[in-house]
PDB file of C-alpha atoms in Angstrom:
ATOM      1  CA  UNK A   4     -23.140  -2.220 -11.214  1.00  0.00           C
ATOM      2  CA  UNK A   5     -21.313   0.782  -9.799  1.00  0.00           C
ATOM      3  CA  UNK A   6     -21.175   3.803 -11.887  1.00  0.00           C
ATOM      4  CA  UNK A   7     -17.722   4.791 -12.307  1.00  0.00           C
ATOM      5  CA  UNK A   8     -16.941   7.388  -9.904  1.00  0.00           C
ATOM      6  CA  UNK A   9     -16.021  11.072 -11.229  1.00  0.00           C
ATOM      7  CA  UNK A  10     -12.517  12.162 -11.278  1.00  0.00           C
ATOM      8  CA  UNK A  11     -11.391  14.324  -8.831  1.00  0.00           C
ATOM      9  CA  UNK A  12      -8.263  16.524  -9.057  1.00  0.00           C
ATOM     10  CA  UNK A  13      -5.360  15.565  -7.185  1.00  0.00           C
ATOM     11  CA  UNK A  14      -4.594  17.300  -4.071  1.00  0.00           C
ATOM     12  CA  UNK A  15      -1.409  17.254  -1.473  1.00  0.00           C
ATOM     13  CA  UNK A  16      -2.775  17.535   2.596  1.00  0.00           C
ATOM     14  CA  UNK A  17       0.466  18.504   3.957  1.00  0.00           C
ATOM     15  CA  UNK A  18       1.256  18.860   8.402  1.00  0.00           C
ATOM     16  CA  UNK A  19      -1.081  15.264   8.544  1.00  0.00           C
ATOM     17  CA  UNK A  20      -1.048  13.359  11.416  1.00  0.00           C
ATOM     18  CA  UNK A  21      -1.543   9.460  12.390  1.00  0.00           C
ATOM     19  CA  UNK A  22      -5.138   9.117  14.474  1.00  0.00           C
ATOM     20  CA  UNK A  23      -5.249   6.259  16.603  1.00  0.00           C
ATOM     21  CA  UNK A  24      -7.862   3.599  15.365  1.00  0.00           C
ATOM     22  CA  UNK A  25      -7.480   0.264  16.462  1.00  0.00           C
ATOM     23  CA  UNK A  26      -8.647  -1.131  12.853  1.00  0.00           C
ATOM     24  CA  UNK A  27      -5.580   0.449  11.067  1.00  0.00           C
ATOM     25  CA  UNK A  28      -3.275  -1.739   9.761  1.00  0.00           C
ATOM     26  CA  UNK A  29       0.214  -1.135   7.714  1.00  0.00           C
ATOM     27  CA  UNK A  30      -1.523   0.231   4.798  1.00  0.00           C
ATOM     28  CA  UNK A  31      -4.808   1.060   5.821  1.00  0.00           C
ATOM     29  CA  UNK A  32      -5.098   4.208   8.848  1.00  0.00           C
ATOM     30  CA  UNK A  33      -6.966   7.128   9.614  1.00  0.00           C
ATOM     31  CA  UNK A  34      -5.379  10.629   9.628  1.00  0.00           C
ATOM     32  CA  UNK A  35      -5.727  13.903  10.521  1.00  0.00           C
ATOM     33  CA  UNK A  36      -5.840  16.635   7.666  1.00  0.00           C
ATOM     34  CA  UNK A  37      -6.688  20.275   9.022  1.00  0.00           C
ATOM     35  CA  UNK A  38      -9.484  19.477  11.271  1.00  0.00           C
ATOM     36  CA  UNK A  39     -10.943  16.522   9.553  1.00  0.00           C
ATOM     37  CA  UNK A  40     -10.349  12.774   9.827  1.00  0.00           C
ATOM     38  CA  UNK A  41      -9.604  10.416   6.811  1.00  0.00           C
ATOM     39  CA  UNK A  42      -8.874   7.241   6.233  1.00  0.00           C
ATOM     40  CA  UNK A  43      -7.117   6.469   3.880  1.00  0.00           C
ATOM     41  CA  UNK A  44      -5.748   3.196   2.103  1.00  0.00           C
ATOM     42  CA  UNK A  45      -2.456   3.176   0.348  1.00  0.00           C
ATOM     43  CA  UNK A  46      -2.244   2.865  -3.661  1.00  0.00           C
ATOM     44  CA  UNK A  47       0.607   0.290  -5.240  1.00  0.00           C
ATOM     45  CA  UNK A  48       1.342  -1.737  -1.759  1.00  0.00           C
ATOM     46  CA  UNK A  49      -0.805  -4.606   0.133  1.00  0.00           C
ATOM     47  CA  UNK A  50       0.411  -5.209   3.428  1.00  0.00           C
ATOM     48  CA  UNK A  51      -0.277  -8.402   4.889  1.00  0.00           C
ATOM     49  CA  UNK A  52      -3.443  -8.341   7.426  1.00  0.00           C
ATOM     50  CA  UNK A  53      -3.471  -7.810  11.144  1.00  0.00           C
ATOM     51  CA  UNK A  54      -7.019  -9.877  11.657  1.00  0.00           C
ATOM     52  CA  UNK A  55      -7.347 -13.471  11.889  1.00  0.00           C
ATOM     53  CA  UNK A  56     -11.124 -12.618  10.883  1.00  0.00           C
ATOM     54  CA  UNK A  57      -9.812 -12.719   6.920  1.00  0.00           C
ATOM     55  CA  UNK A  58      -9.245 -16.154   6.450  1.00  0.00           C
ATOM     56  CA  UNK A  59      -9.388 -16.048   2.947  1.00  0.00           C
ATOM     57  CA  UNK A  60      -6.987 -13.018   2.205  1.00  0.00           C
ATOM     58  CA  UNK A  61      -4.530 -14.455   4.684  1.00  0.00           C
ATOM     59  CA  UNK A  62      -4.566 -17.493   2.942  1.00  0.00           C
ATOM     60  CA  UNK A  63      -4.000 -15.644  -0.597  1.00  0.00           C
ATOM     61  CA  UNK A  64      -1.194 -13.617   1.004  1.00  0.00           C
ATOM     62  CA  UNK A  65       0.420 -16.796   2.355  1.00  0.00           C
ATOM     63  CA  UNK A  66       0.355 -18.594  -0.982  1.00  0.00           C
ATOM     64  CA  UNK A  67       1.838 -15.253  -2.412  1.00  0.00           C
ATOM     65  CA  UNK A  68       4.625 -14.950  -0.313  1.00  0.00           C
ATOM     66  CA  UNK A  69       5.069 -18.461   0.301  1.00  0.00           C
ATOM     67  CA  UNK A  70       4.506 -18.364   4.146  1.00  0.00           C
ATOM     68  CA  UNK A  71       2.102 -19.694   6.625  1.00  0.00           C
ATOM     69  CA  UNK A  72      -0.992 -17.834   7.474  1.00  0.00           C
ATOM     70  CA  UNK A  73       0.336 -17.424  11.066  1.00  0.00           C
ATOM     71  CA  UNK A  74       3.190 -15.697   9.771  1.00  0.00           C
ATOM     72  CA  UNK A  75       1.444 -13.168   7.486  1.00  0.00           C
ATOM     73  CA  UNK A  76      -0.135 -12.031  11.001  1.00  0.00           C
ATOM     74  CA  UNK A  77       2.998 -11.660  12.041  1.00  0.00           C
ATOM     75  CA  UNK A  78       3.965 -10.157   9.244  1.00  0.00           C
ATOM     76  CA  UNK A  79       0.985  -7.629   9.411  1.00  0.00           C
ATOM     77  CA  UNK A  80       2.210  -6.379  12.986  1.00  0.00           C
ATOM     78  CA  UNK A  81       5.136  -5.812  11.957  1.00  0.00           C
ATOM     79  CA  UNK A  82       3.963  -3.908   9.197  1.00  0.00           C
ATOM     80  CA  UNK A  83       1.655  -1.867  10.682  1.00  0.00           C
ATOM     81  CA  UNK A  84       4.758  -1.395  13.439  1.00  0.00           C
ATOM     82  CA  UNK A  85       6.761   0.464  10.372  1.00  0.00           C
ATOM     83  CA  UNK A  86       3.571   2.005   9.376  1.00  0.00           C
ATOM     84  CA  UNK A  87       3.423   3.632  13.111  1.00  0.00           C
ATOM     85  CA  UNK A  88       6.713   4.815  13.165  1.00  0.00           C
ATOM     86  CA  UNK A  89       6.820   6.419   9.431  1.00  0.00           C
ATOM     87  CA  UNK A  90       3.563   8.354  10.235  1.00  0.00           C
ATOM     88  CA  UNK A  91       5.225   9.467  13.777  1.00  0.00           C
ATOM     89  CA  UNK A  92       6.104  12.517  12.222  1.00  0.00           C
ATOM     90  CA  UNK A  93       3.657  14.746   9.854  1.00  0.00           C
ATOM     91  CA  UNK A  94       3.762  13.764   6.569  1.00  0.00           C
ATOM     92  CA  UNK A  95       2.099  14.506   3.167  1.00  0.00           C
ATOM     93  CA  UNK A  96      -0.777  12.667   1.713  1.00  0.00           C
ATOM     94  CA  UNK A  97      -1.153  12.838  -2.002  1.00  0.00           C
ATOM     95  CA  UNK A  98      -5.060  11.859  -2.729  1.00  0.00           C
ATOM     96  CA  UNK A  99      -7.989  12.413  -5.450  1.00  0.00           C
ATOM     97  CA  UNK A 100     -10.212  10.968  -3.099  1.00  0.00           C
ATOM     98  CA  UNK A 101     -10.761   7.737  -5.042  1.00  0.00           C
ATOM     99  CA  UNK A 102     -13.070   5.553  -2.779  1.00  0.00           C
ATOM    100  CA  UNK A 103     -10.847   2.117  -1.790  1.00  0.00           C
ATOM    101  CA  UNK A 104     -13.112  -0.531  -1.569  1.00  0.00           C
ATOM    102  CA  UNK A 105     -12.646  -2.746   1.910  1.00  0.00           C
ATOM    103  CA  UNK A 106     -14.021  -3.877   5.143  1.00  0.00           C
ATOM    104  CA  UNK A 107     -13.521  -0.705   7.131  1.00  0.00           C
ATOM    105  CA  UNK A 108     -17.432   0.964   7.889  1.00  0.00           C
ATOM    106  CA  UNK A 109     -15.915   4.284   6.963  1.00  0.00           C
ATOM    107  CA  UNK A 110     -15.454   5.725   3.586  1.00  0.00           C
ATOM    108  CA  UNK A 111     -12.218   5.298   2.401  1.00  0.00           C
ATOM    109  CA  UNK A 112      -9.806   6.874   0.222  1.00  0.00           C
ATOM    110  CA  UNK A 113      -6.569   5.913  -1.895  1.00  0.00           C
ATOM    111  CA  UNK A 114      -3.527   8.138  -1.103  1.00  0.00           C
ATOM    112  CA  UNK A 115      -0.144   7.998  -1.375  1.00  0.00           C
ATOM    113  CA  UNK A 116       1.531   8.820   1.378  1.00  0.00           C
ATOM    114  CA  UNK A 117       5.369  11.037   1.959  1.00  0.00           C
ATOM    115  CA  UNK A 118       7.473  11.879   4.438  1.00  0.00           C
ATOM    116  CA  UNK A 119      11.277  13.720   4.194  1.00  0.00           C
ATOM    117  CA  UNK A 120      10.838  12.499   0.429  1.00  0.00           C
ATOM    118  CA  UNK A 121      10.366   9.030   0.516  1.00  0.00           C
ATOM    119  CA  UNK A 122       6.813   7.023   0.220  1.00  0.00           C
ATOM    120  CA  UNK A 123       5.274   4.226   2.661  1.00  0.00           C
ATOM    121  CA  UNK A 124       4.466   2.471  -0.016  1.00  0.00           C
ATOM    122  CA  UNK A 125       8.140   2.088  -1.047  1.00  0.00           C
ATOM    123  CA  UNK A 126       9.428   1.770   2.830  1.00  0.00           C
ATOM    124  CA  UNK A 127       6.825  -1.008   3.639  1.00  0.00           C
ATOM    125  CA  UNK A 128       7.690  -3.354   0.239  1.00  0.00           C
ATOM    126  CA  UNK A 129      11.698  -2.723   0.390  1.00  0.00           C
ATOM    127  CA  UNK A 130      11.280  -4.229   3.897  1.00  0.00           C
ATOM    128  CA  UNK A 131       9.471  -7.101   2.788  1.00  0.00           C
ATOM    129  CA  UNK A 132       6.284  -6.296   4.726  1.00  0.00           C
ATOM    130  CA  UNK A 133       3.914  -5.518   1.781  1.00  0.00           C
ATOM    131  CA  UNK A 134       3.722  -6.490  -2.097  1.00  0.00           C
ATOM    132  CA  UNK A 135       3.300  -4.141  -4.673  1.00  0.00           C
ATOM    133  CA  UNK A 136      -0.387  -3.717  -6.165  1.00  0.00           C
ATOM    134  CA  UNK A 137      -2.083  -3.673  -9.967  1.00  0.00           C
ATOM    135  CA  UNK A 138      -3.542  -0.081  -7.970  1.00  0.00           C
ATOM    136  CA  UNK A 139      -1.824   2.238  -9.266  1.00  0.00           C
ATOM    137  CA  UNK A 140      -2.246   6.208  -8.846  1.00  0.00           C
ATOM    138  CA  UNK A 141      -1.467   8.023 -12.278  1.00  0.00           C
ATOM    139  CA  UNK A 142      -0.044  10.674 -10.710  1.00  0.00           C
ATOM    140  CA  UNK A 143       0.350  13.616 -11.793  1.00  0.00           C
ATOM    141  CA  UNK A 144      -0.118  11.702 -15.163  1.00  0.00           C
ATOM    142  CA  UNK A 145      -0.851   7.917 -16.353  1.00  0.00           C
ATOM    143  CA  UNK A 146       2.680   7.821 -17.966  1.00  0.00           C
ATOM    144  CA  UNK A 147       4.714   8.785 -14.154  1.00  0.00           C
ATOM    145  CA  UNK A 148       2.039   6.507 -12.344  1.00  0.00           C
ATOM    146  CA  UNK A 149       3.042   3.112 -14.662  1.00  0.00           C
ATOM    147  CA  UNK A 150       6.474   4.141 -13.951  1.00  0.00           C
ATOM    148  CA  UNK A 151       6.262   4.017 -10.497  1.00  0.00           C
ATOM    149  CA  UNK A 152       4.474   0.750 -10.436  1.00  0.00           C
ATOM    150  CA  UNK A 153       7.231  -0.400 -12.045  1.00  0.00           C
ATOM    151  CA  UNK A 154       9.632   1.052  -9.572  1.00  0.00           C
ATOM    152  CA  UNK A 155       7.422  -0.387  -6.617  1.00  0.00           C
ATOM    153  CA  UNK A 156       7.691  -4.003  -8.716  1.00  0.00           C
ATOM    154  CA  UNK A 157      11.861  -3.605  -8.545  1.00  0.00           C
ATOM    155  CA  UNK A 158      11.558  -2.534  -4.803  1.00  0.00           C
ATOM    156  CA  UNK A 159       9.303  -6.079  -4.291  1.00  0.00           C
ATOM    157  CA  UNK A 160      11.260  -8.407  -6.635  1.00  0.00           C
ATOM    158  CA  UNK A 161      15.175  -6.972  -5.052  1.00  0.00           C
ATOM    159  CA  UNK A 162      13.569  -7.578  -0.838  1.00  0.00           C
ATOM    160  CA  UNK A 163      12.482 -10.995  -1.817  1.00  0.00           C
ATOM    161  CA  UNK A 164      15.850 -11.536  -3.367  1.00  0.00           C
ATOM    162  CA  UNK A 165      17.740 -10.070  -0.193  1.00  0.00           C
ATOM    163  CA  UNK A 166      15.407 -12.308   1.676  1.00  0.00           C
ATOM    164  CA  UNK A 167      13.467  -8.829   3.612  1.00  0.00           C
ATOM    165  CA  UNK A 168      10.466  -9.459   6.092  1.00  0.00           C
ATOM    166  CA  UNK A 169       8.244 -12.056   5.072  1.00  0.00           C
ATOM    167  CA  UNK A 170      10.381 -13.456   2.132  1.00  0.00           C
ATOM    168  CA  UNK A 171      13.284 -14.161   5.054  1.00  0.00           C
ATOM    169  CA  UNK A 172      10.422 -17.067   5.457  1.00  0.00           C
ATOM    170  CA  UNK A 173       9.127 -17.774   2.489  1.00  0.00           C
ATOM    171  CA  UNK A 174       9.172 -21.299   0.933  1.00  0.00           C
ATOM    172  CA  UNK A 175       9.111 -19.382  -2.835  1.00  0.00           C
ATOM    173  CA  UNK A 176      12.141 -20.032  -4.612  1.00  0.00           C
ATOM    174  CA  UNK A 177      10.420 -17.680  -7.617  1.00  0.00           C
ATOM    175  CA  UNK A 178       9.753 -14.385  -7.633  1.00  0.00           C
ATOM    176  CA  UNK A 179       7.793 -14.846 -11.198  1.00  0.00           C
ATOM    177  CA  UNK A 180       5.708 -12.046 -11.926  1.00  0.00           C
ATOM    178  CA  UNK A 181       1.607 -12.379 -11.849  1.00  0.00           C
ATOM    179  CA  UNK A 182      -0.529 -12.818 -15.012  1.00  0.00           C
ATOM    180  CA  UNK A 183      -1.685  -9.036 -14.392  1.00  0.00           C
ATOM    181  CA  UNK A 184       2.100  -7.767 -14.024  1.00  0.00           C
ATOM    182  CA  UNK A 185       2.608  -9.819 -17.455  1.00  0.00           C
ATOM    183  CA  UNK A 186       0.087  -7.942 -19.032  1.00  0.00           C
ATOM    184  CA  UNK A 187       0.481  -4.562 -17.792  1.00  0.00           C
ATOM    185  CA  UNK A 188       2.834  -2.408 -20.277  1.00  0.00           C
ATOM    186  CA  UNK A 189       6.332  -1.524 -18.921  1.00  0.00           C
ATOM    187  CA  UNK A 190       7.693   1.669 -18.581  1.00  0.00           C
ATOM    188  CA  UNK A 191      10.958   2.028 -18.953  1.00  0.00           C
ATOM    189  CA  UNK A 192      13.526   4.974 -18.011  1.00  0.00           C
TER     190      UNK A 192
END
């Protein structure tokens, strides 16, 4: 067992800038903060994955979305493809430097990421190229984070109703929330 990490406070990197990597995928990437490299993994949104090499996730992202695992691949390019072009410009990351588990060799970190006021996280599941997570950010306090899960749930449940990305394909005819979305509390405006 893993002791449970220290709490960090949170901090905005503004001027950040996309690093090529060729292991960066729609919501995993490395940036540049200042003179230092990061990479960073996005809290509330899974996009689907880029490598054939995760059988097993592609397979749990297909049943999720209702699609073969060929088309969560394709579904990963073209997320990582909106992923490019949001981070074209400099945007803000909002971190505490929480480690995100994964494959990458590098440590990791869970951010949230901004540009001109609006999130990736938000842009990548209203287009139907990611789901929204169970993990969450409680930023700047637990109350604001469970209401933006919340908000990232709407985004996910309206672009598989309008049929967005991946749910144009999907054989789903539900959009039933998960046994963790059932049991987390809702927050309501």
């Amino acid at each position: 067992l893993r002791a449970a990490e220290p709490a960090h406070a949170w901090e905005r990197w503004t001027g950040c800038t996309l690093l090529p990597d060729r292991y960066y995928d729609g919501d995993s990437f490395q940036v540049k903060y200042g003179r230092k490299a990061f990479v960073l993994r996005l809290y509330g949104a899974d996009a689907p994955e880029t490598d054939a090499g995760y059988g097993g996730r592609i397979d749990e992202q297909a049943a999720y979305f209702g699609v073969t695992p060929a088309e969560v691949l394709r579904g990963g390019a073209a997320a990582k493809e909106v992923t490019a072009k949001f981070l074209s410009k400099p945007f803000s990351v909002i971190t505490r430097r929480k480690v995100a588990p994964g494959a990458s060799r590098s440590e990791r970190f869970y951010a949230m990421v901004e540009r001109d006021g609006t999130s990736l996280e938000a842009t990548l599941i209203a287009a139907g190229w990611a789901r929204a997570t169970t993990e969450t950010a409680d930023y700047p306090n637990a109350t604001e984070g469970q209401r933006r899960t919340v908000q990232l749930r709407g985004i996910e449940q309206k672009a598989a109703q309008e049929r967005m990305g991946l749910w144009a394909k999907s054989k789903r005819t539900d959009r039933q929330p998960t046994l963790t979305e059932k049991l987390t509390p809702r927050i309501f405006k």
